[in-house]
mmCIF file of C-alpha atoms in Angstrom:
data_model
loop_
_atom_site.group_PDB
_atom_site.id
_atom_site.type_symbol
_atom_site.label_atom_id
_atom_site.label_comp_id
_atom_site.label_asym_id
_atom_site.label_seq_id
_atom_site.Cartn_x
_atom_site.Cartn_y
_atom_site.Cartn_z
ATOM 1 C CA UNK T 159 -31.976 34.907 -49.907
ATOM 2 C CA UNK T 160 -35.045 36.305 -48.184
ATOM 3 C CA UNK T 161 -37.349 33.907 -46.414
ATOM 4 C CA UNK T 162 -41.088 34.322 -46.295
ATOM 5 C CA UNK T 163 -42.632 34.972 -42.861
ATOM 6 C CA UNK T 164 -43.884 31.372 -42.497
ATOM 7 C CA UNK T 165 -40.418 30.071 -43.442
ATOM 8 C CA UNK T 166 -38.784 32.364 -40.880
ATOM 9 C CA UNK T 167 -41.198 31.064 -38.252
ATOM 10 C CA UNK T 168 -40.281 27.426 -38.968
ATOM 11 C CA UNK T 169 -36.576 28.306 -38.828
ATOM 12 C CA UNK T 170 -36.948 30.179 -35.527
ATOM 13 C CA UNK T 171 -39.048 27.453 -33.891
ATOM 14 C CA UNK T 172 -36.789 24.654 -35.128
ATOM 15 C CA UNK T 173 -33.603 26.335 -33.886
ATOM 16 C CA UNK T 174 -35.250 26.927 -30.508
ATOM 17 C CA UNK T 175 -36.361 23.277 -30.298
ATOM 18 C CA UNK T 176 -32.893 22.024 -31.242
ATOM 19 C CA UNK T 177 -31.256 24.262 -28.657
ATOM 20 C CA UNK T 178 -33.673 23.070 -25.975
ATOM 21 C CA UNK T 179 -34.047 19.363 -26.798
ATOM 22 C CA UNK T 180 -31.180 18.500 -29.228
ATOM 23 C CA UNK T 181 -33.743 16.614 -31.319
ATOM 24 C CA UNK T 182 -36.744 17.746 -33.371
ATOM 25 C CA UNK T 183 -38.847 17.067 -36.434
ATOM 26 C CA UNK T 184 -39.582 19.869 -38.902
ATOM 27 C CA UNK T 185 -42.631 19.256 -41.093
ATOM 28 C CA UNK T 186 -43.604 21.518 -43.968
ATOM 29 C CA UNK T 187 -46.181 21.178 -46.716
ATOM 30 C CA UNK T 188 -45.114 20.219 -50.216
ATOM 31 C CA UNK T 189 -43.815 23.301 -52.033
ATOM 32 C CA UNK T 190 -43.073 25.288 -48.867
ATOM 33 C CA UNK T 191 -39.329 25.407 -49.530
ATOM 34 C CA UNK T 192 -38.207 22.724 -47.097
ATOM 35 C CA UNK T 193 -34.634 22.589 -48.432
ATOM 36 C CA UNK T 194 -34.318 26.375 -48.229
ATOM 37 C CA UNK T 195 -35.593 26.315 -44.641
ATOM 38 C CA UNK T 196 -33.240 23.479 -43.651
ATOM 39 C CA UNK T 197 -30.382 25.494 -45.093
ATOM 40 C CA UNK T 198 -31.481 28.558 -43.134
ATOM 41 C CA UNK T 199 -31.707 26.498 -39.924
ATOM 42 C CA UNK T 200 -28.107 25.327 -40.244
ATOM 43 C CA UNK T 201 -26.993 28.827 -41.210
ATOM 44 C CA UNK T 202 -28.711 30.271 -38.142
ATOM 45 C CA UNK T 203 -27.145 27.676 -35.859
ATOM 46 C CA UNK T 204 -23.679 28.516 -37.208
ATOM 47 C CA UNK T 205 -24.212 32.284 -37.371
ATOM 48 C CA UNK T 206 -22.479 33.029 -34.063
ATOM 49 C CA UNK T 207 -20.115 30.073 -33.882
ATOM 50 C CA UNK T 208 -18.666 27.671 -36.381
ATOM 51 C CA UNK T 209 -19.631 24.044 -36.339
ATOM 52 C CA UNK T 210 -19.742 20.816 -38.272
ATOM 53 C CA UNK T 211 -22.943 19.475 -39.822
ATOM 54 C CA UNK T 212 -24.030 16.654 -42.088
ATOM 55 C CA UNK T 213 -27.171 16.525 -44.226
ATOM 56 C CA UNK T 214 -28.044 12.898 -44.899
ATOM 57 C CA UNK T 215 -30.152 11.841 -47.893
ATOM 58 C CA UNK T 216 -30.947 8.599 -49.686
ATOM 59 C CA UNK T 217 -30.626 9.698 -53.327
ATOM 60 C CA UNK T 218 -27.920 11.466 -55.352
ATOM 61 C CA UNK T 219 -30.431 14.003 -56.649
ATOM 62 C CA UNK T 220 -31.351 15.044 -53.110
ATOM 63 C CA UNK T 221 -27.710 15.296 -52.065
ATOM 64 C CA UNK T 222 -26.831 17.631 -54.919
ATOM 65 C CA UNK T 223 -30.090 19.600 -54.676
ATOM 66 C CA UNK T 224 -29.545 20.119 -50.944
ATOM 67 C CA UNK T 225 -25.968 21.297 -51.434
ATOM 68 C CA UNK T 226 -26.895 23.657 -54.293
ATOM 69 C CA UNK T 227 -29.701 25.322 -52.332
ATOM 70 C CA UNK T 228 -27.597 25.437 -49.171
ATOM 71 C CA UNK T 229 -24.877 27.375 -51.015
ATOM 72 C CA UNK T 230 -27.451 29.884 -52.249
ATOM 73 C CA UNK T 231 -28.777 30.464 -48.738
ATOM 74 C CA UNK T 232 -25.370 30.338 -46.987
ATOM 75 C CA UNK T 233 -22.661 31.446 -49.425
ATOM 76 C CA UNK T 234 -20.183 31.985 -46.571
ATOM 77 C CA UNK T 235 -20.350 28.425 -45.209
ATOM 78 C CA UNK T 236 -18.150 25.817 -46.879
ATOM 79 C CA UNK T 237 -19.595 22.516 -48.072
ATOM 80 C CA UNK T 238 -18.408 19.032 -48.910
ATOM 81 C CA UNK T 239 -19.854 15.836 -50.335
ATOM 82 C CA UNK T 240 -19.598 12.269 -49.103
ATOM 83 C CA UNK T 241 -20.929 9.786 -51.645
ATOM 84 C CA UNK T 242 -19.704 6.864 -53.741
ATOM 85 C CA UNK T 243 -17.325 9.006 -55.819
ATOM 86 C CA UNK T 244 -16.318 11.815 -53.427
ATOM 87 C CA UNK T 245 -15.578 11.366 -49.736
ATOM 88 C CA UNK T 246 -14.805 14.748 -48.238
ATOM 89 C CA UNK T 247 -15.429 16.168 -44.764
ATOM 90 C CA UNK T 248 -13.538 19.412 -45.569
ATOM 91 C CA UNK T 249 -16.590 21.669 -45.537
ATOM 92 C CA UNK T 250 -18.410 22.949 -42.493
ATOM 93 C CA UNK T 251 -21.489 21.177 -43.869
ATOM 94 C CA UNK T 252 -21.215 17.831 -45.642
ATOM 95 C CA UNK T 253 -23.966 16.443 -47.853
ATOM 96 C CA UNK T 254 -23.879 12.679 -47.646
ATOM 97 C CA UNK T 255 -25.477 9.604 -49.138
ATOM 98 C CA UNK T 256 -26.658 7.248 -46.404
ATOM 99 C CA UNK T 257 -25.854 4.152 -48.457
ATOM 100 C CA UNK T 258 -22.190 5.160 -48.607
ATOM 101 C CA UNK T 259 -21.805 6.706 -45.164
ATOM 102 C CA UNK T 260 -23.411 3.785 -43.316
ATOM 103 C CA UNK T 261 -20.780 1.289 -44.472
ATOM 104 C CA UNK T 262 -18.586 -0.012 -41.655
ATOM 105 C CA UNK T 263 -15.474 1.279 -43.435
ATOM 106 C CA UNK T 264 -16.896 4.821 -43.691
ATOM 107 C CA UNK T 265 -18.469 5.295 -40.245
ATOM 108 C CA UNK T 266 -15.111 5.908 -38.513
ATOM 109 C CA UNK T 267 -14.385 8.802 -40.899
ATOM 110 C CA UNK T 268 -17.300 10.851 -39.560
ATOM 111 C CA UNK T 269 -15.959 13.762 -37.503
ATOM 112 C CA UNK T 270 -17.664 14.987 -34.338
ATOM 113 C CA UNK T 271 -20.829 16.630 -35.655
ATOM 114 C CA UNK T 272 -22.734 19.465 -34.039
ATOM 115 C CA UNK T 273 -25.808 18.951 -36.247
ATOM 116 C CA UNK T 274 -27.098 15.928 -38.150
ATOM 117 C CA UNK T 275 -29.980 16.523 -40.559
ATOM 118 C CA UNK T 276 -32.052 13.620 -41.842
ATOM 119 C CA UNK T 277 -33.819 14.652 -45.037
ATOM 120 C CA UNK T 278 -37.107 12.764 -45.432
ATOM 121 C CA UNK T 279 -37.552 11.621 -41.854
ATOM 122 C CA UNK T 280 -39.664 8.589 -42.691
ATOM 123 C CA UNK T 281 -36.398 6.821 -43.624
ATOM 124 C CA UNK T 282 -34.908 7.265 -40.142
ATOM 125 C CA UNK T 283 -35.962 3.787 -38.982
ATOM 126 C CA UNK T 284 -33.948 2.066 -41.731
ATOM 127 C CA UNK T 285 -30.896 0.171 -40.521
ATOM 128 C CA UNK T 286 -28.506 2.301 -42.594
ATOM 129 C CA UNK T 287 -29.780 5.520 -40.986
ATOM 130 C CA UNK T 288 -29.707 3.965 -37.518
ATOM 131 C CA UNK T 289 -26.050 2.984 -37.966
ATOM 132 C CA UNK T 290 -25.129 6.564 -38.885
ATOM 133 C CA UNK T 291 -27.206 8.146 -36.091
ATOM 134 C CA UNK T 292 -25.871 5.733 -33.470
ATOM 135 C CA UNK T 293 -22.282 6.329 -34.553
ATOM 136 C CA UNK T 294 -22.681 10.122 -34.612
ATOM 137 C CA UNK T 295 -24.214 10.052 -31.119
ATOM 138 C CA UNK T 296 -21.402 7.831 -29.832
ATOM 139 C CA UNK T 297 -18.871 10.438 -30.962
ATOM 140 C CA UNK T 298 -20.917 13.431 -29.727
ATOM 141 C CA UNK T 299 -23.839 12.556 -27.420
ATOM 142 C CA UNK T 300 -25.091 16.155 -27.551
ATOM 143 C CA UNK T 301 -25.334 16.303 -31.357
ATOM 144 C CA UNK T 302 -28.443 18.136 -32.514
ATOM 145 C CA UNK T 303 -30.616 15.821 -34.613
ATOM 146 C CA UNK T 304 -32.989 17.473 -37.073
ATOM 147 C CA UNK T 305 -35.365 15.300 -39.044
ATOM 148 C CA UNK T 306 -37.360 16.894 -41.843
ATOM 149 C CA UNK T 307 -40.401 15.772 -43.757
ATOM 150 C CA UNK T 308 -42.890 17.097 -46.261
ATOM 151 C CA UNK T 309 -46.456 17.002 -45.030
ATOM 152 C CA UNK T 310 -48.598 14.657 -47.065
ATOM 153 C CA UNK T 311 -51.856 12.919 -46.334
ATOM 154 C CA UNK T 312 -49.963 9.688 -45.658
ATOM 155 C CA UNK T 313 -47.464 11.298 -43.265
ATOM 156 C CA UNK T 314 -49.039 9.864 -40.126
ATOM 157 C CA UNK T 315 -48.771 6.291 -41.365
ATOM 158 C CA UNK T 316 -45.186 6.656 -42.604
ATOM 159 C CA UNK T 317 -43.704 8.395 -39.569
ATOM 160 C CA UNK T 318 -43.312 5.801 -36.867
ATOM 161 C CA UNK T 319 -40.379 7.476 -35.116
#
């Protein structure tokens, strides 16, 4: 899949920020192709070396949408799903539901991750997200944390990160 120049720029800048700081926020306007760009970011990070990533969302629709678009952008990278019905870490990139993953019984199953993506960053302050982030960082303190958000007029008030 070919990215538009502005999408390539976000991917390049985000990868550079993650490599430098291990933590960044990617903001894109509604309709810019945020899921495609997130997929390209992970693909770029794993282009020269394999790794383990998790894309965390709060709704089933987002989990399946993210995985579907990721496969289109990165057909050579394997995927898995961790939700109420399927709990698999077999893929290089796992698409997970925060409600399921944040349970005490599921946290210990999380492998050492190289990248953790939080889709819709305004949720990151919720206790369920904090449990996952804290656990992932305890296993790998140098995990790269990417938070993503669509730009809306209310973004400033929602993002208290």
